[in-house]
Amino acid sequence: MLQFKLVLLGDSSVGKSSIVHRFVKDTFDELRESTIGAAFLSQTIKVESEDQQEVVIKFEIWDTAGQERYKSLAPMYYRNANAALVVYDVTQEDSLNKAKAWVEELKNKVGDEDLVIFLVGNKVDLCEGSDNEDKRAVAATLAKQYAEDQGLMFDEVSAKTGHGVKEVFQAIGQRLYDTKKEELATRQRGNGNDGQVDINVPRPSTNDTTGCCS
Amino acid sequence: MNCSEKELPAESSPTKDEFKKCPSTPNLQNIRDLSSEHHREDHANGYLPIGNRFHQEEAVSPSAGSGRGSLLDLYGDDDNSYVQVSPTPSHHSLRRRSTDAGGNRTSTTRSVHSTTTKRRSAIPELQNLDRYGFRKQNNYITLKDYDNWWQNYSKYCVRRKHKWQLFLTKSGLSLNGDSPTKFPPQSEKLKRYVRKGIPAEWRGNAWWYFARGDEMLNKHKGLYDKLVDKCQAEKVKVRDIDVIERDLNRTFPDNIHFHRESFQVEDPLMIRSLRRVLVAFSLYDPNIGYCQSMNFLVGLLLFFMNEERAFWMLVIITKKYLPEVHSVNLEGVNIDQGVLILCIKQYLPELWTKMESTYTNDGEIGSSDQQDALKQMEILNKLPPITLSTASWFMSCFIGVVPIETTLRIWDCLFYEKSHFLFKVSLAIFKLCEGELVEKKPSLLFSQNIFASFSNESLLSNHTHDWAAHQNMNRDDYDMILFQVIQTFPKKLLNPNDIFDKVLFKKKIPLNKLDQDEIDKIRKYVISQRKKWVRFNKVLKKGDSSSSAIVAEAKVDSRNAAVSKEFGMSDDMIADVLASELSGFKRMSLAGVDWNTNIKARVKQMKQQGK
């Protein structure tokens, strides 16, 4: 089993907790309490190896509070993270700007080049159907273009209907597996295949030497 | 506040649907229809429907028996039922207990007009709610567990209230019609009484009294109303208004007094009060503005006191009890977490050893001694992972962390004993689950780590959850268990006496030696260490690359005057560090001496490099 740390970031009320709960418990609450600090959840998925074997991946998920000022606590959350889900609300234009700021922060502060960043537009259910098209404030093409430019994974989901949620985590799991597999192969060659490998491989350092508040 | 605690297990969803369809209780609907303006002006009576001062209910039902009673039964009737259904389809009776002016408890039954549909759907729901309108049942507590516990605890509350009545009377204080406004002077006896729980209907007054609310209010008479008027009249642009609005309906969304039905045009009364208090506060204290978690603090206060008092209590909490915790940079959160970590280290050393073994250092400096020294320093700055969970304990003062009745008992002590009590409770929680945490030994021999297993994929595919239970678990596994236990365990603390009787009343347990004086000292120490770390970090980082260059650079760079001074006068710096080593603990068993020796060595080494 492989274990990865995943952190959710994004503006307040974009649906971070709802996405995690859809993924972990397959439930949805219209009104969910605002998250204070952070909440921890875990969930396992299975990905496929090249020879079609199942590989179990366990996600250690940190769901964080969205308010701007919680940014000062954020380094605590994304320290040693392998993946970040940066969430915005497709009906709130400004939430994409906040998401972009998070992407910047991750790129600047997290030294790990293998960090998987997945940009997620949530609440697509609100703008489904011809009546509701005007509720969309962020065009999918716009966000997609941004994600491509920045080298991020991207998709739109609905935590309410469940649309696309599992796929996001599946894709992250697969990506992490593929990356780490190569890393392992390289290391094993270097280590003379003695099975003694650096424990820090699945949790690479983020070189977050600045600490939380400095 | 964790997002999962209010979630119901899948099998209970029909109840939830029922709840959503149900247009709330008839009484509550009426309450919500009262004008918010009236509510605000009526400071003496305009707060939540608890206790015997729920005057709105009188307004709604003038035919009520004694006219003084709560919507929800504060203690539960002997038959343990809150609601009895009247045989007449057009009425339902709310059987409840009330207290008359002399403090004698009487039972009254009264009827409330309402439509049949509303009534019928509301009744089963009320039975699933506690005395504050929260759901009894959640992911961690079953309805049966709740009812079994409440049967005893409600009796305990009645007994305690009786003792309080005697205590007040003997102290020559008036019960003021079951709403005492003055309490005895500070004493061990009073402390014990507070720890055993303040009667629910006295809580608002008692918290206000112990927190010295009157002093604050008298200094600023009428200010709250002015602030509210300012927000409403001028449409002042409040910086955090969007965040406040987004959080209003995410404050106790499952509580009957905060829950907004989809058909309701206006927000429930409680939400409107909550909005006014939060907006007024963000005008009053722009340095704090609005911080997520304050919504829960005010929400809980509004159960027990009127808006104006809730506002001033928030001022007192954020200034006196939890300084800097809600400020824009949340530095107080980091400081308190540093304090908590030192407390764990001091009072639960065995647990700390386990936790520390999972805390890895990113430092890349040569010898292990130096690594240890830096790791020690880092702890107060790059806080250990467990603080990801515990930060919210302090921000929300345990609301949502532990069940409501336990939260209230903690709040009783918080206002009487000040903030050190939050640390004491945190330690008590760790103490209670210490067994669970210490037993799970993370293997220090990582021979069977995940990558060793990874090389054998056929083995991997057979290993799922069982793997984590394997005794050779790695650090990540231990971290996960730690987080899981620390997040889940407190939610099961349904009975407040579990934590009070098993830990907090036991004088032999060392953590009970912790007092406010000690916490204040540790806080000062952590603040100084965190500031120092920022400076050290600059020096150490640069010192690694080129010590001499940095000395020169520091000397010419006026912004680095402090660094230059420190670096150039490292003997002073060492003295400074040693002097500040007074961490506040009564028994100085912190590993501070080793730490300083290492820093001293490091600085000397750098000094030599610099020459």
mmCIF file of N, CA, C and O in Angstrom, chain B residues 179 244 306 510 533 609:
data_model
loop_
_atom_site.group_PDB
_atom_site.id
_atom_site.type_symbol
_atom_site.label_atom_id
_atom_site.label_comp_id
_atom_site.label_asym_id
_atom_site.label_seq_id
_atom_site.Cartn_x
_atom_site.Cartn_y
_atom_site.Cartn_z
ATOM 1 N N SER B 179 -32.760 33.548 38.553
ATOM 2 C CA SER B 179 -31.873 34.197 37.603
ATOM 3 C C SER B 179 -30.861 35.062 38.354
ATOM 4 O O SER B 179 -30.821 36.270 38.203
ATOM 5 N N ILE B 244 -18.510 36.660 6.592
ATOM 6 C CA ILE B 244 -19.540 36.552 7.634
ATOM 7 C C ILE B 244 -20.820 35.983 7.020
ATOM 8 O O ILE B 244 -21.387 35.013 7.522
ATOM 9 N N ASN B 306 -28.330 37.868 25.796
ATOM 10 C CA ASN B 306 -28.801 38.699 24.701
ATOM 11 C C ASN B 306 -27.636 39.157 23.822
ATOM 12 O O ASN B 306 -26.464 38.973 24.160
ATOM 13 N N PRO B 510 -0.392 14.829 37.556
ATOM 14 C CA PRO B 510 0.464 16.024 37.511
ATOM 15 C C PRO B 510 -0.121 17.190 36.718
ATOM 16 O O PRO B 510 0.070 18.344 37.103
ATOM 17 N N TRP B 533 13.513 32.632 16.827
ATOM 18 C CA TRP B 533 13.683 31.653 15.755
ATOM 19 C C TRP B 533 13.776 32.332 14.395
ATOM 20 O O TRP B 533 14.592 31.956 13.551
ATOM 21 N N GLN B 609 33.883 30.243 12.185
ATOM 22 C CA GLN B 609 33.842 30.268 10.714
ATOM 23 C C GLN B 609 33.878 31.700 10.203
ATOM 24 O O GLN B 609 34.486 31.998 9.200
#
